[in-house]
């Protein structure tokens, strides 16, 4: 019996796949696509088909902009307290349905249930946080330096927003955008990744139940993302693009948005260094390394991609990491004792295999794992590589899998130079008992986020985002996330 067959709507804690796949969500209605075509949603642990969802066309894209435009005036005029209460209700319903949502995420994305539960809690928190932010949007009032007039600054919703999200956090990447956009008074069109659409639709049903009015959130799935999203961006009523995904697609979308001078927020790829100094607490560094590498089986933009370990602690760290990685249980994400689920697609496994083979060919020593198993499902074992050459492709590219390459370094400056030797600048990890050194190195590393003696940076209350080719703008944080969805209006007046 497949996992899909075991799930019945009779159990409220388990997902109803048919309900999650019932249609595009436009103007508060579940609709078929204009094309009538469907997209297969694949179970990464077997390669079998879980469900199908509609494949939207440019006509559906136009309908979603019409719906978002029709809903915009009244949502913008809805009192902040009322918007806040609706967002708070979204949070409560997500927590109430967290078992169902976590199982659904695990089924379509493959991640271990433990990780999926963590994601639901993280995703829901964006609604709680932005429910609180919705009633704290304030403006500015000042006397002009000349003394001739007053300066009033009003923050207004930016307008209709196109939100595009990846498959690796199907709930959190969507709520991290939707919650602040709605708090700011915007209406949105979400285009989730075609590998993981079911979570986006299950969440849309929750928003509806929480009282989000029709047309405020619209969800489209498509196998034709370029033309469909270009249609949305070309509509002059659309004023914002918020994208999370690869740097390559981000660049294409920035070019597309530039034609219409649309405000862009970009959460792009990473290549996080994990730096361990000789004086680090070894056990704490290993605990942190396991979180930084293995949350989501390595399929995270913040995943530690390069382990730089100082010479004296190098061998103990490498042994400790390989002992821990080889003890992990690999299996279907929905099994309760799975630590490392399958990768998202066969293509992802092939990419990881290519990077590991390249590193091996350049002298890397395999301490554990290192080869994809045969059989069904898209699995790759937890892998530790030592003696990795800085010339390896994996030093440059996101591995996006459970592979930890270890590089040796001698001096603090060398660690900083190695950490910065990448076009990316999203997250970085530093382990040392010397606080002055920790802060010095944190300041010198070119990244939007530094975890100092911690394996996790993500927090809805902190500004998330990158520098260099890792992105533009911030999500979450005290005012940062919501500010991306507002426009400042300045009024000059005298009295
Ligand atoms: P991706 O291939 O860039 O896809 C992301 C989204 O863009 C998907 O919804 C995809 O749709 C859509 N898309 C693809 N081509 C498009 C086009 N020409 N026009 C418009 N939309 C298009 O990335 P991914 O493989 O899903 O996700 C992994 C990447 O996301 C990694 O690089 C990771 O580091 C990054 N990421 C960054 C953050 C962050 O916060 N910085 C967080 C998570 C992930 P389809 O699914 O239909 O192709």
XYZ file of C-alpha atoms in Angstrom, residues 137-375:
239
model
C 2.888 50.299 11.332
C 3.694 53.907 12.085
C 4.773 56.913 10.056
C 7.093 59.864 10.659
C 6.564 63.521 11.410
C 9.331 66.129 11.377
C 10.062 69.812 10.944
C 12.039 70.444 7.755
C 15.573 71.759 8.513
C 14.644 75.023 6.764
C 11.795 75.476 9.230
C 9.442 76.312 6.384
C 7.307 73.170 6.440
C 6.517 69.891 8.076
C 7.493 66.476 6.711
C 4.902 63.737 7.072
C 5.818 60.201 5.985
C 3.019 57.688 5.601
C 3.685 53.987 4.930
C 1.188 52.525 2.475
C 0.716 49.010 1.102
C 2.845 48.673 -2.032
C 0.072 47.040 -4.076
C -0.440 43.640 -5.691
C 2.463 41.263 -5.045
C 3.713 38.269 -7.000
C 5.304 35.743 -4.631
C 7.380 32.882 -6.059
C 8.625 30.136 -3.729
C 10.870 27.025 -3.874
C 10.173 23.421 -2.884
C 12.591 23.086 0.028
C 10.367 24.805 2.626
C 6.930 24.628 0.964
C 5.120 26.170 3.961
C 7.647 28.557 5.478
C 8.854 30.219 2.273
C 5.213 31.022 1.454
C 4.137 32.284 4.885
C 7.340 34.341 5.255
C 6.009 36.393 2.317
C 2.215 36.119 2.635
C 1.991 37.094 6.315
C 3.902 40.418 6.068
C 2.246 41.258 2.723
C -1.220 40.805 4.228
C -0.210 42.639 7.411
C 0.897 45.594 5.252
C -2.466 45.584 3.433
C -1.381 44.002 0.136
C -3.112 41.308 -1.904
C -0.996 38.508 -3.382
C -0.570 35.869 -6.050
C 1.549 32.925 -4.924
C 3.309 30.665 -7.410
C 4.690 27.736 -5.403
C 7.233 25.254 -6.774
C 5.696 22.588 -8.984
C 7.317 19.805 -6.902
C 5.478 20.831 -3.708
C 2.141 22.496 -4.539
C -0.054 20.537 -2.105
C 1.188 22.369 0.997
C 0.492 25.743 -0.657
C -3.091 24.711 -1.452
C -3.670 23.179 2.011
C -2.527 26.488 3.503
C -4.847 28.441 1.184
C -7.778 26.479 2.627
C -6.578 27.459 6.105
C -6.380 31.158 5.186
C -9.939 30.971 3.858
C -11.132 29.335 7.074
C -9.309 31.998 9.099
C -11.317 34.712 7.348
C -8.922 35.968 4.664
C -11.363 37.482 2.134
C -11.613 36.094 -1.378
C -9.026 37.419 -3.816
C -6.593 38.524 -1.092
C -4.491 35.366 -1.553
C -4.481 33.556 -4.908
C -2.432 30.421 -5.657
C -1.330 29.216 -9.104
C 0.680 26.133 -10.031
C 2.229 25.845 -13.463
C 4.810 23.991 -15.497
C 5.274 27.151 -17.518
C 6.637 29.537 -14.865
C 8.378 31.978 -17.229
C 5.365 33.037 -19.355
C 2.882 32.775 -16.470
C 4.913 34.978 -14.116
C 5.850 37.381 -16.946
C 2.129 37.865 -17.598
C 1.607 38.824 -13.960
C 4.641 41.136 -13.899
C 3.566 42.875 -17.116
C 0.264 43.940 -15.548
C 0.703 47.547 -14.373
C -1.428 46.853 -11.284
C 1.313 44.538 -9.948
C 3.936 46.465 -7.942
C 6.024 43.875 -6.115
C 7.953 40.696 -6.832
C 9.184 38.663 -3.890
C 11.159 35.602 -4.965
C 12.878 32.798 -3.099
C 14.874 30.336 -5.146
C 18.082 29.885 -7.070
C 20.344 32.776 -8.009
C 20.053 31.863 -11.701
C 16.258 32.162 -11.782
C 16.485 35.242 -9.537
C 18.661 36.980 -12.126
C 16.148 36.187 -14.897
C 13.290 37.528 -12.793
C 15.195 40.721 -11.926
C 15.678 41.292 -15.668
C 11.973 40.684 -16.280
C 10.910 42.968 -13.409
C 13.251 45.726 -14.606
C 11.123 46.085 -17.763
C 8.244 47.237 -15.579
C 10.291 48.901 -12.767
C 8.820 46.598 -10.136
C 10.148 46.506 -6.572
C 12.033 43.223 -5.996
C 12.958 41.218 -2.921
C 15.255 38.307 -3.699
C 16.131 35.427 -1.350
C 18.625 33.444 -3.407
C 21.190 30.670 -3.146
C 23.888 30.175 -0.526
C 27.276 28.528 0.007
C 27.601 28.772 3.778
C 31.007 28.329 5.418
C 31.144 26.595 8.829
C 34.361 27.703 10.543
C 35.672 25.790 13.565
C 38.657 27.232 15.451
C 41.015 25.120 17.579
C 39.602 26.550 20.801
C 35.974 25.645 19.959
C 33.920 23.413 22.255
C 34.145 20.258 20.126
C 30.815 18.732 21.179
C 28.970 22.021 20.706
C 30.573 22.450 17.267
C 29.544 18.923 16.283
C 25.984 19.470 17.537
C 25.846 22.725 15.585
C 27.350 21.101 12.496
C 24.662 18.415 12.475
C 21.907 21.040 12.587
C 23.575 23.361 10.074
C 24.206 20.482 7.658
C 21.336 18.082 8.197
C 18.235 20.204 8.784
C 16.128 19.204 5.763
C 18.809 16.651 4.794
C 20.998 19.499 3.588
C 18.328 20.925 1.273
C 18.421 24.400 2.825
C 19.800 27.674 1.495
C 21.463 28.184 4.889
C 22.971 24.656 4.921
C 26.650 24.493 5.838
C 28.272 23.825 2.465
C 31.975 24.120 3.379
C 33.466 23.026 6.735
C 36.721 24.929 7.461
C 38.397 23.347 10.469
C 41.625 24.565 12.099
C 44.504 22.099 12.115
C 44.662 21.052 15.798
C 40.952 20.233 16.092
C 40.613 18.944 12.521
C 40.968 15.179 13.063
C 38.741 15.054 16.162
C 36.064 17.102 14.375
C 36.222 14.951 11.224
C 35.902 11.732 13.237
C 33.093 13.130 15.398
C 31.160 14.339 12.363
C 31.549 11.098 10.486
C 30.447 9.076 13.586
C 27.321 11.205 13.894
C 26.515 11.270 10.189
C 26.898 7.511 9.778
C 24.522 6.910 12.736
C 21.631 8.683 10.969
C 18.722 6.609 9.719
C 17.885 7.156 6.061
C 14.328 6.416 4.984
C 10.976 7.720 3.860
C 10.295 11.088 5.497
C 6.953 10.031 6.945
C 8.443 7.170 9.011
C 8.726 8.396 12.571
C 12.361 7.343 13.119
C 13.782 8.735 9.852
C 16.592 11.251 10.265
C 17.380 11.813 6.596
C 14.657 11.577 3.966
C 15.051 11.393 0.192
C 16.197 14.275 -1.995
C 13.528 16.121 -3.967
C 14.206 14.571 -7.406
C 16.433 12.101 -9.221
C 18.111 15.133 -10.817
C 19.086 16.402 -7.352
C 20.679 13.016 -6.520
C 22.568 13.078 -9.812
C 23.909 16.558 -9.049
C 25.120 15.486 -5.582
C 26.759 12.372 -7.077
C 28.510 14.523 -9.673
C 29.877 16.893 -7.011
C 31.058 14.041 -4.762
C 32.698 12.199 -7.672
C 34.455 15.406 -8.705
C 35.761 15.929 -5.127
C 36.914 12.300 -4.920
C 38.711 12.698 -8.248
C 40.531 15.726 -6.789
C 41.781 13.800 -3.743
C 38.909 13.844 -1.207
C 38.804 10.956 1.281
C 35.351 9.454 1.974
C 34.826 9.070 5.748
C 31.241 7.834 5.354
C 28.589 7.581 2.628
C 29.723 8.809 -0.766
C 27.557 6.784 -3.123
C 23.857 6.875 -4.062
C 22.060 3.569 -3.427
C 20.276 1.782 -6.238
C 16.522 1.156 -6.037
